[in-house]
Coordinates of C-alpha atoms in Angstrom, one line a residue:
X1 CA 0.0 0.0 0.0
X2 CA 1.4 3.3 -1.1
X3 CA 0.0 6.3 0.4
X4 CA 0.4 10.3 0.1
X5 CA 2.2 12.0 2.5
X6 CA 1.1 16.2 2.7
X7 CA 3.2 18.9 3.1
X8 CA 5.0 18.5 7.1
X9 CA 2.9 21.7 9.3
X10 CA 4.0 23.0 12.6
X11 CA 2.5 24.5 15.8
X12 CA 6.1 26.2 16.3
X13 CA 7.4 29.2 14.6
X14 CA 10.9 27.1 14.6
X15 CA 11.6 25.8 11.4
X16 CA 14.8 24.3 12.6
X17 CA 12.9 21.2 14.0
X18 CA 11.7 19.0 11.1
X19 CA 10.5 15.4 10.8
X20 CA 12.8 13.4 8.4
X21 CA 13.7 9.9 7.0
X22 CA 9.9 9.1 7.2
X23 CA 7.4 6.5 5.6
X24 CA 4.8 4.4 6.2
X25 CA 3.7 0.8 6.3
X26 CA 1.6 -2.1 7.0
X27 CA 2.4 -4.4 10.1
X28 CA 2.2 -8.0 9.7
X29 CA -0.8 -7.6 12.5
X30 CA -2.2 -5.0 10.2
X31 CA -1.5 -2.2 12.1
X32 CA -0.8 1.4 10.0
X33 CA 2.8 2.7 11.1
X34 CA 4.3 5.9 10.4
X35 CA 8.0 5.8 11.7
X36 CA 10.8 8.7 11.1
X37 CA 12.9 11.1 13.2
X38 CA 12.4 14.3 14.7
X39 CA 16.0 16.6 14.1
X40 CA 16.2 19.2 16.5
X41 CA 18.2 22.1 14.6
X42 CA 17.5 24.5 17.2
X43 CA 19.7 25.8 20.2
X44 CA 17.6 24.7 23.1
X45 CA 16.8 20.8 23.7
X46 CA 13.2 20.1 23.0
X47 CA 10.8 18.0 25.5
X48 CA 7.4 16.5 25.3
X49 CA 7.2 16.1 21.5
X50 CA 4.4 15.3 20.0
X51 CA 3.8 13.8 16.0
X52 CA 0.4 14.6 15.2
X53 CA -0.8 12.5 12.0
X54 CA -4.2 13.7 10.2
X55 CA -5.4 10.9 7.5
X56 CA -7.7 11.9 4.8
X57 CA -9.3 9.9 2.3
X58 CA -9.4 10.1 -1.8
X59 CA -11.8 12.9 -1.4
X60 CA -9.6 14.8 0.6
X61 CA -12.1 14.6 3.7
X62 CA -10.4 14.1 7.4
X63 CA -10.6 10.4 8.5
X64 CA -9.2 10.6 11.9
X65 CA -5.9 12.1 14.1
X66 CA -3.5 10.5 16.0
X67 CA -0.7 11.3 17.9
X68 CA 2.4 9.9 19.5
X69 CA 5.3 11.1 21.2
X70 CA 9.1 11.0 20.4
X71 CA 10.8 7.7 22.1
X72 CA 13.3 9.9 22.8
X73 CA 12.1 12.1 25.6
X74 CA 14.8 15.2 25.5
X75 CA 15.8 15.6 22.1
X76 CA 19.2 18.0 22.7
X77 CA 20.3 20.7 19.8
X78 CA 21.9 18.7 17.0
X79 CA 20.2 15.4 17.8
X80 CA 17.4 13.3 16.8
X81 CA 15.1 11.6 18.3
X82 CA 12.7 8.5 16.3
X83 CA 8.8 7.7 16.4
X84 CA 6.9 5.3 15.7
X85 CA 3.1 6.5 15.3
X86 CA 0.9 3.6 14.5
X87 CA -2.7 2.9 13.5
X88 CA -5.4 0.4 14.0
X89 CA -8.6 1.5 13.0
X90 CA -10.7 -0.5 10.5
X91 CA -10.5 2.5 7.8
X92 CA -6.6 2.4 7.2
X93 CA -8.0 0.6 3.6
X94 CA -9.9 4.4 3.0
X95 CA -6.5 6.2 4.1
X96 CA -5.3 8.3 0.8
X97 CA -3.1 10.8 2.4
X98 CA -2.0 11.9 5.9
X99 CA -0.3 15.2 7.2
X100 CA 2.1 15.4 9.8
X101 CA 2.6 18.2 12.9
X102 CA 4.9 18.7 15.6
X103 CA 4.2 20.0 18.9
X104 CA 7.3 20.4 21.4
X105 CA 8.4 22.8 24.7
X106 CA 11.7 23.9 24.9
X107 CA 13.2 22.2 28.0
X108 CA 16.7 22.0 30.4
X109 CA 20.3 20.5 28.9
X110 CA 21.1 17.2 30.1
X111 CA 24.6 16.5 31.0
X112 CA 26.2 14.2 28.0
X113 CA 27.4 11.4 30.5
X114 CA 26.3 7.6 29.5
X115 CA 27.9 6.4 26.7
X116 CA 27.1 2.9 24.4
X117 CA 30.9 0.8 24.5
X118 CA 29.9 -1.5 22.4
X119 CA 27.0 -3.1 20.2
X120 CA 26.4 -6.4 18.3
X121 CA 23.3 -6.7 16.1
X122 CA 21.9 -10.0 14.9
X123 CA 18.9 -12.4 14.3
X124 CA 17.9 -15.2 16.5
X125 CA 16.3 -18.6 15.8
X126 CA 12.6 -17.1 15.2
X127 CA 14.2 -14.4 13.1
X128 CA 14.1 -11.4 15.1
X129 CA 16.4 -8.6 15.0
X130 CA 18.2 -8.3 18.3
X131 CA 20.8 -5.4 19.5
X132 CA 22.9 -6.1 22.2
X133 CA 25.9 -3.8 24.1
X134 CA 27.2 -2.1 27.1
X135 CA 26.5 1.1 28.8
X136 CA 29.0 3.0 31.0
X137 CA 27.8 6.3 33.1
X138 CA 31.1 8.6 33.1
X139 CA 29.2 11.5 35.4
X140 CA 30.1 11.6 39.4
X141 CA 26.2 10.8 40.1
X142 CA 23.9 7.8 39.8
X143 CA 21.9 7.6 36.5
X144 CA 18.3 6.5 37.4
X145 CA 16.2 4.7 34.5
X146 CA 18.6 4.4 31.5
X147 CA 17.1 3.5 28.4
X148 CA 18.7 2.4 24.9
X149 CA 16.7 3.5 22.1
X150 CA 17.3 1.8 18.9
X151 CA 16.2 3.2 14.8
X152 CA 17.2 0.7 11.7
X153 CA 17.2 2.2 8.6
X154 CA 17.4 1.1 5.2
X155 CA 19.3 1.5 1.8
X156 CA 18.1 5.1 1.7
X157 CA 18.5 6.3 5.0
X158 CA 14.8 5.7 5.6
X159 CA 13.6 4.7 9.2
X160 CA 12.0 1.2 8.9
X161 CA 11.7 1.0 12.7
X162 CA 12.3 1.8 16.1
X163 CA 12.5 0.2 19.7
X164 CA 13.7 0.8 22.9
X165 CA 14.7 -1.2 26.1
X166 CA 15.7 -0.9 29.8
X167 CA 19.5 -1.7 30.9
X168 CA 20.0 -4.6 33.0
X169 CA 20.8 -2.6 36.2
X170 CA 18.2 0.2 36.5
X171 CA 20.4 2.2 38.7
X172 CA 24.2 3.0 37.4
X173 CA 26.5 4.5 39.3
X174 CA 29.7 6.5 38.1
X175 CA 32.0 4.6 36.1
X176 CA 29.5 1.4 36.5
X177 CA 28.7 -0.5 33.0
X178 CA 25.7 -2.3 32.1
X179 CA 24.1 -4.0 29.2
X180 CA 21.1 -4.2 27.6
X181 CA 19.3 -5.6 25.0
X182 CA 16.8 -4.4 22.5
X183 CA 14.7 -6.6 19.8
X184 CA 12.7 -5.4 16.9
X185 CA 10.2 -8.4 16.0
X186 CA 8.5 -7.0 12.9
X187 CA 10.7 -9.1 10.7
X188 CA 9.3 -7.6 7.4
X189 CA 10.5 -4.6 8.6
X190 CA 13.8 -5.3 10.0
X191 CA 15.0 -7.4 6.9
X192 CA 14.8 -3.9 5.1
X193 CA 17.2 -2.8 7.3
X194 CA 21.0 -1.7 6.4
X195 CA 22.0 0.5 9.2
X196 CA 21.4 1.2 12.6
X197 CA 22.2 4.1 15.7
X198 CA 21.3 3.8 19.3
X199 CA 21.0 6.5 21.7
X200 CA 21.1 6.2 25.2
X201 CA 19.4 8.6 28.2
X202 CA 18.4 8.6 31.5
X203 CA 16.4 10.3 34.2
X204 CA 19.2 13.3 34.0
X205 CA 21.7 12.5 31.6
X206 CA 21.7 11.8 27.9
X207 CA 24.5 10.2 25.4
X208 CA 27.8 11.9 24.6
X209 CA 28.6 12.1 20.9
X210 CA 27.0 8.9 19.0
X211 CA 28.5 5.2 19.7
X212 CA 30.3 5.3 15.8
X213 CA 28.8 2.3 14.1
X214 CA 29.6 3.6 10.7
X215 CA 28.1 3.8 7.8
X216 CA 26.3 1.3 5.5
X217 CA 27.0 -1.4 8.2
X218 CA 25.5 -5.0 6.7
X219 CA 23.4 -6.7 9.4
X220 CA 24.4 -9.5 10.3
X221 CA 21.9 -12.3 9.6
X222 CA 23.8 -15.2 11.8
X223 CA 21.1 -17.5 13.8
X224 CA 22.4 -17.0 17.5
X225 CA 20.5 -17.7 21.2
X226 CA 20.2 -15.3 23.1
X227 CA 19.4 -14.9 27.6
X228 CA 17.1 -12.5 27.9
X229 CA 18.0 -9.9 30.8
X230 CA 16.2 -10.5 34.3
X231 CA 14.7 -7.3 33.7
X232 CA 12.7 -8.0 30.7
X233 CA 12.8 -5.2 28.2
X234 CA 10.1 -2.6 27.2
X235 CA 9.5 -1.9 24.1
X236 CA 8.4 1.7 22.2
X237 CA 5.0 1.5 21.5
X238 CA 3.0 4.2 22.4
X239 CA -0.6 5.3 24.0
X240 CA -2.8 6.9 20.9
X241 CA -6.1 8.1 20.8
X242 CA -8.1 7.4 18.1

């Protein structure tokens, strides 16, 4: 299913933040996703952002709006931050176009303390994509609720999807290291994939410059097991109103 996306509109004056890298698709539940990124070009870090998406059909009359927030909660000046804004109404079949606005509040810096060491991305035996790594906290202070936000991407740079999970240890002191493991189980979806970035942020601090995966990296598509952490990982789905 191909559908129309409309001209981006925003309840901001600030053109500098934009949604990019988006586009839509069909679950294998049937669920009506709309994943991309949010880039913050402005000089303040943005909080409580909000993607608004208005469907209309053929005849250009308003089917119904939903909304859904960033999975990154402060996006900070430079940065971006993925969404994942899904659907399940009974009318997606009538959906034609959609149009997309932002709504965000300007909000405080976090300190750039927690940084990703190291990641490994591969499939397991049912075929899900699953990233695993290490976090380390290099501020003085604890971290409180750390969580590793993953976005895959495909040949184009496109977001195909987005996740994110809770570290191991929930708490992380200075200079402690945890892991963590996210899985994205759309498979149609994450066998488009090419590339990938993670972001890390707590409760008060957020990443320091990106963990450098490079560019074009090749998934690897290696069958491994995997022990799921003790503290069983949350994923990104969020509340909408329909």
């Amino acid at each position: 299913m191909s559908i129309i996306s409309l001209s981006l509109t925003f309840s901001s004056a600030w053109a500098q933040v934009a949604i990019i890298n988006d586009q839509q698709y069909v679950g294998e539940d049937g669920t009506f996703h709309i994943v991309g990124e949010i880039e913050n070009n402005s000089s303040v870090p943005l909080n409580q952002v909000v993607v608004t998406a208005t469907f209309y059909d053929v005849n250009k009359k308003i089917l119904d709006t939903v909304s859904t927030e960033s999975i990154l909660e402060t996006i900070m000046p430079g940065k971006k931050g993925p969404f994942d804004l899904f659907f399940t109404n009974n009318i997606v079949s009538q959906i034609y176009q959609y149009s997309l606005n932002i709504e965000y509040k300007p909000t405080d810096y976090k300190i750039e303390s927690l940084e990703i060491l190291s990641s490994n991305a591969k499939r397991d035996m049912l075929d899900n994509f699953i990233i695993s790594g290490t976090v380390t906290n290099h501020d003085q202070k604890t971290a409180n609720t750390i969580v590793v936000i993953a976005t895959l991407y495909d040949k184009d740079s496109r977001v195909v999807a987005a996740s994110k999970t809770y570290t191991q240890l929930e708490y992380l002191k200075a200079g402690g290291i945890t892991p963590f493991l996210v899985a994205i189980f759309d498979k149609s979806q994450s066998l488009k994939a090419t590339d990938y970035s993670l972001i890390v942020e707590s409760e008060e601090y957020t990443a320091v410059p990106e963990f450098p995966l490079g560019s074009g990296i090749i998934l690897v598509l290696s069958v491994i097991a995997y022990v799921m952490f003790t503290k069983r990982p949350k994923y990104s789905q969020q509340s909408l109103f329909v």
